[in-house]
Short mmCIF file of C-alpha atoms and ligand atoms in Angstrom, two decimals:
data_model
loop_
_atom_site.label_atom_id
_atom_site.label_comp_id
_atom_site.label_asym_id
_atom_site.label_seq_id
_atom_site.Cartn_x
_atom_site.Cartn_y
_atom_site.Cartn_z
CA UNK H 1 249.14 -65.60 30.75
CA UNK H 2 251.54 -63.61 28.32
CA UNK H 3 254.17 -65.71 26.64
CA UNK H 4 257.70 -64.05 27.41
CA UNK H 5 259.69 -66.83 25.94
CA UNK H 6 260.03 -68.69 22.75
CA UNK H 7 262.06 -71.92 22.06
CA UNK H 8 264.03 -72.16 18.50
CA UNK H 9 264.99 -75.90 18.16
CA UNK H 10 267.65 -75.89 15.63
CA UNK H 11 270.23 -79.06 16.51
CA UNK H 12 268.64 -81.38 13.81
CA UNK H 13 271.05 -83.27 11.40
CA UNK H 14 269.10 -81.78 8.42
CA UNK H 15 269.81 -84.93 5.84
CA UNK H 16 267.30 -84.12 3.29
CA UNK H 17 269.46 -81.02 2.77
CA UNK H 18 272.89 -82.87 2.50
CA UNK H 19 275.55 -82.20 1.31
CA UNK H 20 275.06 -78.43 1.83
CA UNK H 21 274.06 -78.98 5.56
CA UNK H 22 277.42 -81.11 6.28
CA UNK H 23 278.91 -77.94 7.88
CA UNK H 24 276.38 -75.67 7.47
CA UNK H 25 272.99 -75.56 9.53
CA UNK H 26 270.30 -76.01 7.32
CA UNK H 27 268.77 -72.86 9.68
CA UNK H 28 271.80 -70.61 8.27
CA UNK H 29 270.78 -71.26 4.18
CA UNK H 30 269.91 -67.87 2.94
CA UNK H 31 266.24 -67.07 1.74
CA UNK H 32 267.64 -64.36 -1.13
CA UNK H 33 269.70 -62.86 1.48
CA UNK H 34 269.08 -63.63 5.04
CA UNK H 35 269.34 -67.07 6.64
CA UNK H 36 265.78 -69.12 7.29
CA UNK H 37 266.30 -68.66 11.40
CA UNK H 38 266.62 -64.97 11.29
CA UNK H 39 263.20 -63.94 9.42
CA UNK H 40 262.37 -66.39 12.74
CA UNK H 41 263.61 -64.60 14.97
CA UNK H 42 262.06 -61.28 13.37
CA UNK H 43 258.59 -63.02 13.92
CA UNK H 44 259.60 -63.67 17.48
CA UNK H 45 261.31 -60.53 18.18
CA UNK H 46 258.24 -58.17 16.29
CA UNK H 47 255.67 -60.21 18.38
CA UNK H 48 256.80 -58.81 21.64
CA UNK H 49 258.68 -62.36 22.94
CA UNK H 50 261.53 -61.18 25.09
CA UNK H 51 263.57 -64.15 25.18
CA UNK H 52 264.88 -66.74 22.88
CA UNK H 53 266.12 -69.57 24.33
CA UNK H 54 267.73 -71.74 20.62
CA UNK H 55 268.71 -75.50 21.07
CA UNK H 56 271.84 -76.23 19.00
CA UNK H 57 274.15 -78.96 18.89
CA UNK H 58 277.50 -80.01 17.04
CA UNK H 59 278.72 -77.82 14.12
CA UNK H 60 275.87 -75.42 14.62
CA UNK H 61 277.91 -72.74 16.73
CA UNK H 62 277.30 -70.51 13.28
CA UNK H 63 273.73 -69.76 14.41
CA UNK H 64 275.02 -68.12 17.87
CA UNK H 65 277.64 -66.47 15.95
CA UNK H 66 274.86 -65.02 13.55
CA UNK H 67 273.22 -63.30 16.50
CA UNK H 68 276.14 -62.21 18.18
CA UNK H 69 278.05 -58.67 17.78
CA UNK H 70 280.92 -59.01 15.09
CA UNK H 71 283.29 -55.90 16.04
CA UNK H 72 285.19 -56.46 13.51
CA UNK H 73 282.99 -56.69 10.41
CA UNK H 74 281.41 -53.36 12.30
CA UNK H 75 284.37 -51.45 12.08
CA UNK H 76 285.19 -52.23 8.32
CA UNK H 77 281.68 -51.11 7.72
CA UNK H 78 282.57 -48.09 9.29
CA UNK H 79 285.72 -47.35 7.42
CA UNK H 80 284.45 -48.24 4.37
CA UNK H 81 281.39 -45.57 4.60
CA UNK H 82 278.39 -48.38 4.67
CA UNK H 83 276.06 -47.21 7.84
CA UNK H 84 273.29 -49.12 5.89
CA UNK H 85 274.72 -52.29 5.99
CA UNK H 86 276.19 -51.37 9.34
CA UNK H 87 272.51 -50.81 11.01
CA UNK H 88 271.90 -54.28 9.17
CA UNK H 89 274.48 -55.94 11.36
CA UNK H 90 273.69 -54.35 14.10
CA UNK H 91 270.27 -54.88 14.50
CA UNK H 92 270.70 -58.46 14.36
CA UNK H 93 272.87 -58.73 17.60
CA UNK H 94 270.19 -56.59 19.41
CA UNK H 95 267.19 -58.50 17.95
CA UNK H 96 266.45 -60.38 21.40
CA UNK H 97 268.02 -61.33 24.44
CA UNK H 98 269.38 -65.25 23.36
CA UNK H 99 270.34 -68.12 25.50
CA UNK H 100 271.73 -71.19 23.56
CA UNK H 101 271.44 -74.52 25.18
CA UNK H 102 273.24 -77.24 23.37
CA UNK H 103 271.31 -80.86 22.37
CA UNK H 104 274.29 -83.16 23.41
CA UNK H 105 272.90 -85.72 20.42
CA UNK H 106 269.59 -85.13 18.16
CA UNK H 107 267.20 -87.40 19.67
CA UNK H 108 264.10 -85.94 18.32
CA UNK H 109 262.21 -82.99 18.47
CA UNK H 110 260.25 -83.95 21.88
CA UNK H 111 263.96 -84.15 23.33
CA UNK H 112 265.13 -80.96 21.95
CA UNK H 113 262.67 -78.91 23.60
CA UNK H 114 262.93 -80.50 26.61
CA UNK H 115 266.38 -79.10 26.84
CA UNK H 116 265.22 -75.79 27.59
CA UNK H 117 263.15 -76.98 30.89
CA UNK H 118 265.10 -74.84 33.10
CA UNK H 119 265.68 -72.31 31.46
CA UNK H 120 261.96 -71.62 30.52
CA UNK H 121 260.92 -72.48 33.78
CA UNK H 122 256.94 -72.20 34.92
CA UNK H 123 255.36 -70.33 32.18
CA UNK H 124 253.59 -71.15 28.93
CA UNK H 125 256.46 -70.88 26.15
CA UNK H 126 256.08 -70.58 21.94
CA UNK H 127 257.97 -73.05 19.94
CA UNK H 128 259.33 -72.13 16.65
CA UNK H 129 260.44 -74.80 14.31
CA UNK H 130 264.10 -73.48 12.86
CA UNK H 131 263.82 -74.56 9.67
CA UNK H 132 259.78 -73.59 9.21
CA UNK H 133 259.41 -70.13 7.27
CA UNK H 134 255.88 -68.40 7.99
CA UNK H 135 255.06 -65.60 5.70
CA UNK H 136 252.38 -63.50 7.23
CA UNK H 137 251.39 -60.01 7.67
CA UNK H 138 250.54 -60.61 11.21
CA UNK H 139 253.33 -62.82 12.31
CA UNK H 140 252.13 -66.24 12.85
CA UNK H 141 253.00 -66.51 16.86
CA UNK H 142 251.63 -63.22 17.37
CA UNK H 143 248.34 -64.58 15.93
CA UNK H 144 248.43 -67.57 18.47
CA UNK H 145 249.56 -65.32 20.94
CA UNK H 146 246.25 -63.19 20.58
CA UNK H 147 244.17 -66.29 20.55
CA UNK H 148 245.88 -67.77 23.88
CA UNK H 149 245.28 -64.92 25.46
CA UNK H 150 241.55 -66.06 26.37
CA UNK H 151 242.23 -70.16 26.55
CA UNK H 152 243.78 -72.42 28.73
CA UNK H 153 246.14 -75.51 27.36
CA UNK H 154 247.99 -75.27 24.30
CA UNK H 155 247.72 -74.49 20.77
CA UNK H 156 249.00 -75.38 17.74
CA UNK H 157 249.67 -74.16 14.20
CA UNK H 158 247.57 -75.89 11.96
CA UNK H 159 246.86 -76.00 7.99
CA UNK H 160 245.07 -77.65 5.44
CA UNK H 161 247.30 -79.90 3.25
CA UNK H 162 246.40 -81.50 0.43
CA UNK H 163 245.16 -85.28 0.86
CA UNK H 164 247.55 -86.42 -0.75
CA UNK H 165 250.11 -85.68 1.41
CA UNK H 166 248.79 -86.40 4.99
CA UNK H 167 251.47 -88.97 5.23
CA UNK H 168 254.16 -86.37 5.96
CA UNK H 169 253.05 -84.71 8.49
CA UNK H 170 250.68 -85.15 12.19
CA UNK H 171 247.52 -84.77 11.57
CA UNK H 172 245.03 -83.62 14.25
CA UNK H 173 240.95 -84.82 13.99
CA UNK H 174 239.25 -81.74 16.02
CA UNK H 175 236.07 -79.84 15.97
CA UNK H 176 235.73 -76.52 14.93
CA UNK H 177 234.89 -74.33 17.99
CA UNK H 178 235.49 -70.79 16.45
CA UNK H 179 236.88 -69.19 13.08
CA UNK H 180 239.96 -70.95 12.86
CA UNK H 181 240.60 -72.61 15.91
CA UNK H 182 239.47 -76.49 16.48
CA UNK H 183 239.56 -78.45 19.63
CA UNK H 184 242.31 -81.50 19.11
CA UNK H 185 240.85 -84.71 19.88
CA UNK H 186 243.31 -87.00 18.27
CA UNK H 187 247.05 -86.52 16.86
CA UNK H 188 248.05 -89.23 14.87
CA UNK H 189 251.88 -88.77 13.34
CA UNK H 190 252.58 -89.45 9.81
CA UNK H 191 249.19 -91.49 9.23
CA UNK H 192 249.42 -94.19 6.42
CA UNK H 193 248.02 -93.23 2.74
CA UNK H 194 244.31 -93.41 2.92
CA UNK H 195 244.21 -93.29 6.82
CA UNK H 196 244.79 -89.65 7.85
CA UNK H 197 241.64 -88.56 9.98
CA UNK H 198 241.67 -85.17 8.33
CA UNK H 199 243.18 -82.94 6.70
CA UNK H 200 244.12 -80.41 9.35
CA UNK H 201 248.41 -80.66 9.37
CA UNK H 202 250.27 -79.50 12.86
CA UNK H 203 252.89 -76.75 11.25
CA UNK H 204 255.85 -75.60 13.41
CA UNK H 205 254.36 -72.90 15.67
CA UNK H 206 253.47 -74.34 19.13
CA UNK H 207 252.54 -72.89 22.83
CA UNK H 208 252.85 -75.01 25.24
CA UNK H 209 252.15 -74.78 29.01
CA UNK H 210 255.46 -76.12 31.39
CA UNK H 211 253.52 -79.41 32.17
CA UNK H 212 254.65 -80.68 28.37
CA UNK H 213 258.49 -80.90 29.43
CA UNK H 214 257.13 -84.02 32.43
CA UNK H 215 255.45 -85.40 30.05
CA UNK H 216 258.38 -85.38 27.76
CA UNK H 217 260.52 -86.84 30.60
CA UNK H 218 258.23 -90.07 30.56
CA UNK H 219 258.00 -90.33 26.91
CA UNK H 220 259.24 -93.35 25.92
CA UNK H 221 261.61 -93.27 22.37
CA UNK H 222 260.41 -94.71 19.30
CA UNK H 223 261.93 -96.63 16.92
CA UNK H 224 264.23 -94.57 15.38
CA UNK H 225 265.52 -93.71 19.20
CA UNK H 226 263.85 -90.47 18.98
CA UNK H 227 261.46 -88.58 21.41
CA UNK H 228 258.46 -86.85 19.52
CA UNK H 229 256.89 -84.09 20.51
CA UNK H 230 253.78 -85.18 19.44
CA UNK H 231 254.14 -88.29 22.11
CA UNK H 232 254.28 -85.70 25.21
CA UNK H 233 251.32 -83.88 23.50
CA UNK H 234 249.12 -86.62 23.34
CA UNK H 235 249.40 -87.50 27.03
CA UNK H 236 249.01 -83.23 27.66
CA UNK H 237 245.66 -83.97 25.89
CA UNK H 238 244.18 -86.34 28.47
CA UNK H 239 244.86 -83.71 31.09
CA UNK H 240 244.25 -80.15 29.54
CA UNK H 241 242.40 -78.84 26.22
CA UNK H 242 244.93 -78.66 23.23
CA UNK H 243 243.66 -76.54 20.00
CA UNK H 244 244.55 -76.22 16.95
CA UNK H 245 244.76 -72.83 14.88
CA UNK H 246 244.43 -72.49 11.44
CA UNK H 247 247.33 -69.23 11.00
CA UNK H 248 246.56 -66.66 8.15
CA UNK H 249 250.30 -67.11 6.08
CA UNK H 250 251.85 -68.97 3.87
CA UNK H 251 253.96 -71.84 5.15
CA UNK H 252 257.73 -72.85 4.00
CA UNK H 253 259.53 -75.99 4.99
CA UNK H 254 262.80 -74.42 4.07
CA UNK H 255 264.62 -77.77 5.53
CA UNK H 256 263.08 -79.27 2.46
CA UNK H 257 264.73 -78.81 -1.36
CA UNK H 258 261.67 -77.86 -2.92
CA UNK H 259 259.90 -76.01 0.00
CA UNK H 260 263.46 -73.99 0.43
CA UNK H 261 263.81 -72.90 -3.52
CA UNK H 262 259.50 -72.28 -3.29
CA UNK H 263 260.65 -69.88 -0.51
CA UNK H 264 263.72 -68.23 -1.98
CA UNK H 265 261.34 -67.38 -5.23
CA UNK H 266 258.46 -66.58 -3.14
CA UNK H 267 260.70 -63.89 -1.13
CA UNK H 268 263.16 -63.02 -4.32
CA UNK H 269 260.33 -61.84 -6.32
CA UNK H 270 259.07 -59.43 -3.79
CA UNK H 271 262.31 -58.23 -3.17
CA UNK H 272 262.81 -54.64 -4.04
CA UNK H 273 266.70 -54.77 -5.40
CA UNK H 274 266.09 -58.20 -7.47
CA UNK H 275 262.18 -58.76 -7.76
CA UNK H 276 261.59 -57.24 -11.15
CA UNK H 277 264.36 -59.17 -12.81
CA UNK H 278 263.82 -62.49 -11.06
CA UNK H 279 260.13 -62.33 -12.39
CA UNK H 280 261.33 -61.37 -15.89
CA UNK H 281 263.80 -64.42 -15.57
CA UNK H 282 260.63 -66.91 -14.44
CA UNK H 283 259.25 -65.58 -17.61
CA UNK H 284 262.03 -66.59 -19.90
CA UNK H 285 262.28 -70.23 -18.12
CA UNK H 286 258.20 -70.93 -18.55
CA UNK H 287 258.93 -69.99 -22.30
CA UNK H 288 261.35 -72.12 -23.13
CA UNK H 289 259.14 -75.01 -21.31
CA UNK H 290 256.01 -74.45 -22.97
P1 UTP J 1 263.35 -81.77 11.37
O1 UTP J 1 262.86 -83.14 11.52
O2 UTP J 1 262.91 -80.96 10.20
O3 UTP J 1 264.95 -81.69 11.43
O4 UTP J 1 263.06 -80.99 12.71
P2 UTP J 1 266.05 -82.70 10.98
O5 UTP J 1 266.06 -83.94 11.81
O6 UTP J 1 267.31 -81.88 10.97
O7 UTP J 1 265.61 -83.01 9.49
P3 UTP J 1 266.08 -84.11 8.44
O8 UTP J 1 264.90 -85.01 8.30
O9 UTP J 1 267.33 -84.78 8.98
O10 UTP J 1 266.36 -83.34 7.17
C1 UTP J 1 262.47 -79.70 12.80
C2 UTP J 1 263.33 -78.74 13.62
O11 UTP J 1 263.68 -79.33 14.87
C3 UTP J 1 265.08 -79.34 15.04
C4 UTP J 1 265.67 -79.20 13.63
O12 UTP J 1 266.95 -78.55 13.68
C5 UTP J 1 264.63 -78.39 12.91
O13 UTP J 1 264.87 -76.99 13.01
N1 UTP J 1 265.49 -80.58 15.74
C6 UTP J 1 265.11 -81.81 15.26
C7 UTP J 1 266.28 -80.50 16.87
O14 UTP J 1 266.62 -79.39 17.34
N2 UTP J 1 266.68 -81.65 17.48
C8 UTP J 1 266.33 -82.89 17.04
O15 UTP J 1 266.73 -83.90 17.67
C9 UTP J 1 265.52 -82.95 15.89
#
């Protein structure tokens, strides 16, 4: 079945990014010039997804106002002689057709996509992780959109991560069935140092089938008061097949310090207006480190 709709969870609190996310969501921080959530909703948009259906919550009203038409700014641009910047504008507002449901509190990721049960309705859906930045020739859920084209179930973005750092992420154990795509037979979240059963890291790039959001209904929260998506997918596993796919990209957690500057270098230096002087800057830091 073709997936028509994706869901953008973006209502998290986004404390490892404080205090710039106290007013600002972390999904609005500009990689070199555009905020993290919009090169999103480029993959979603370029991958032939129709509809975007973006959980928010308090203080996050920004992110609509991103995607919205700003008359006003248009008609400066228009005074002031600047069609470029103009079609830039523009083409953000007529990206994708959006419908914002607001996350009343952030009670986990499990909980935030269950928000958008009615709106998605009966049909497999993608999930894109707001704050996750894929950089990929093919767009990463237009890769998973190819490969769920001939499977039943769901599938997951997957990547190798380096043992030591299992611990900060779910972790499927699976068996390889094709090139790059494993069949999950265990998900264990945030496995202890020394426990993880592989290697094989669940990245933010999902598609789910509608049974997930009554399985999320029955999830009970854990300790934190949170429901995790991972819960509702473990109990989807004892009914249908879930895989995992190993995406051809490279990966950004741009609600992270480190992963978000990674990113903004990553992206500055193949920038055409600032590459060739960021790069000639990186070379005058590593100098005066050596
Ligand atoms: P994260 O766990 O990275 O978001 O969730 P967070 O809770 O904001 O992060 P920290 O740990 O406090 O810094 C991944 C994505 O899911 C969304 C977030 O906005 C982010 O884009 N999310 C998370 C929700 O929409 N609702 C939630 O209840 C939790």
């Amino acid at each position: 079945m073709r997936v028509k709709k994706a869901v953008i969870p973006a209502a998290g609190f986004g404390t490892r990014f404080l205090p710039a996310t106290k007013v600002v969501p972390k999904e609005l921080l500009p990689i070199v010039d555009k905020p993290t959530i919009q090169y999103i909703m480029e993959e979603v948009a370029s991958s032939g997804i129709e509809e975007v259906i973006l959980i928010t919550g308090r203080e996050k009203g920004s992110i609509e106002d991103h995607f919205d038409t700003s008359s006003e700014l248009e008609n400066h641009l228009r005074m002031k002689g600047r069609p470029d910047l103009l079609k830039i504008v523009q083409d953000i507002s007529e990206m994708v057709t959006l419908v914002s449901v607001r996350q009343k509190e952030p009670l986990g990721l499990g909980h935030a996509i269950l928000c958008a049960k009615k709106v998605v309705g009966k049909e497999p859906f993608a999930v894109l992780l707001g704050d996750d930045l894929i950089d990929a020739k093919i767009p990463c859920i237009h890769q998973m959109m190819e490969i769920y084209q001939d499977m039943e179930g769901a599938l997951l973005a997957i990547q190798k991560v380096p043992r030591t750092k299992t611990h900060l992420y779910g972790i499927i154990k699976g068996k390889k069935v094709k090139d790059r795509v494993y069949s999950v037979e265990e998900m264990v979240e945030k496995p202890e140092k020394g426990r993880s059963p592989s290697n094989l890291a669940i990245i933010g790039r999902y598609i789910l089938p509608p049974r997930i959001f009554e399985l999320l209904e029955k999830v009970k929260p854990d300790q934190r008061g949170e429901i995790q998506l991972t819960d509702g997918l473990k109990e989807l596993n004892k009914e249908i097949p879930i895989y995992g796919y190993e995406f051809i990209g490279d990966r950004y957690d741009a609600g992270d310090k480190l992963g978000y500057l990674q990113a903004n270098l990553s992206f500055g230096l193949k920038h055409p207006e600032i590459g060739p002087k960021l790069k000639r800057h990186l070379k005058d830091l590593s100098l005066r480190f050596r």
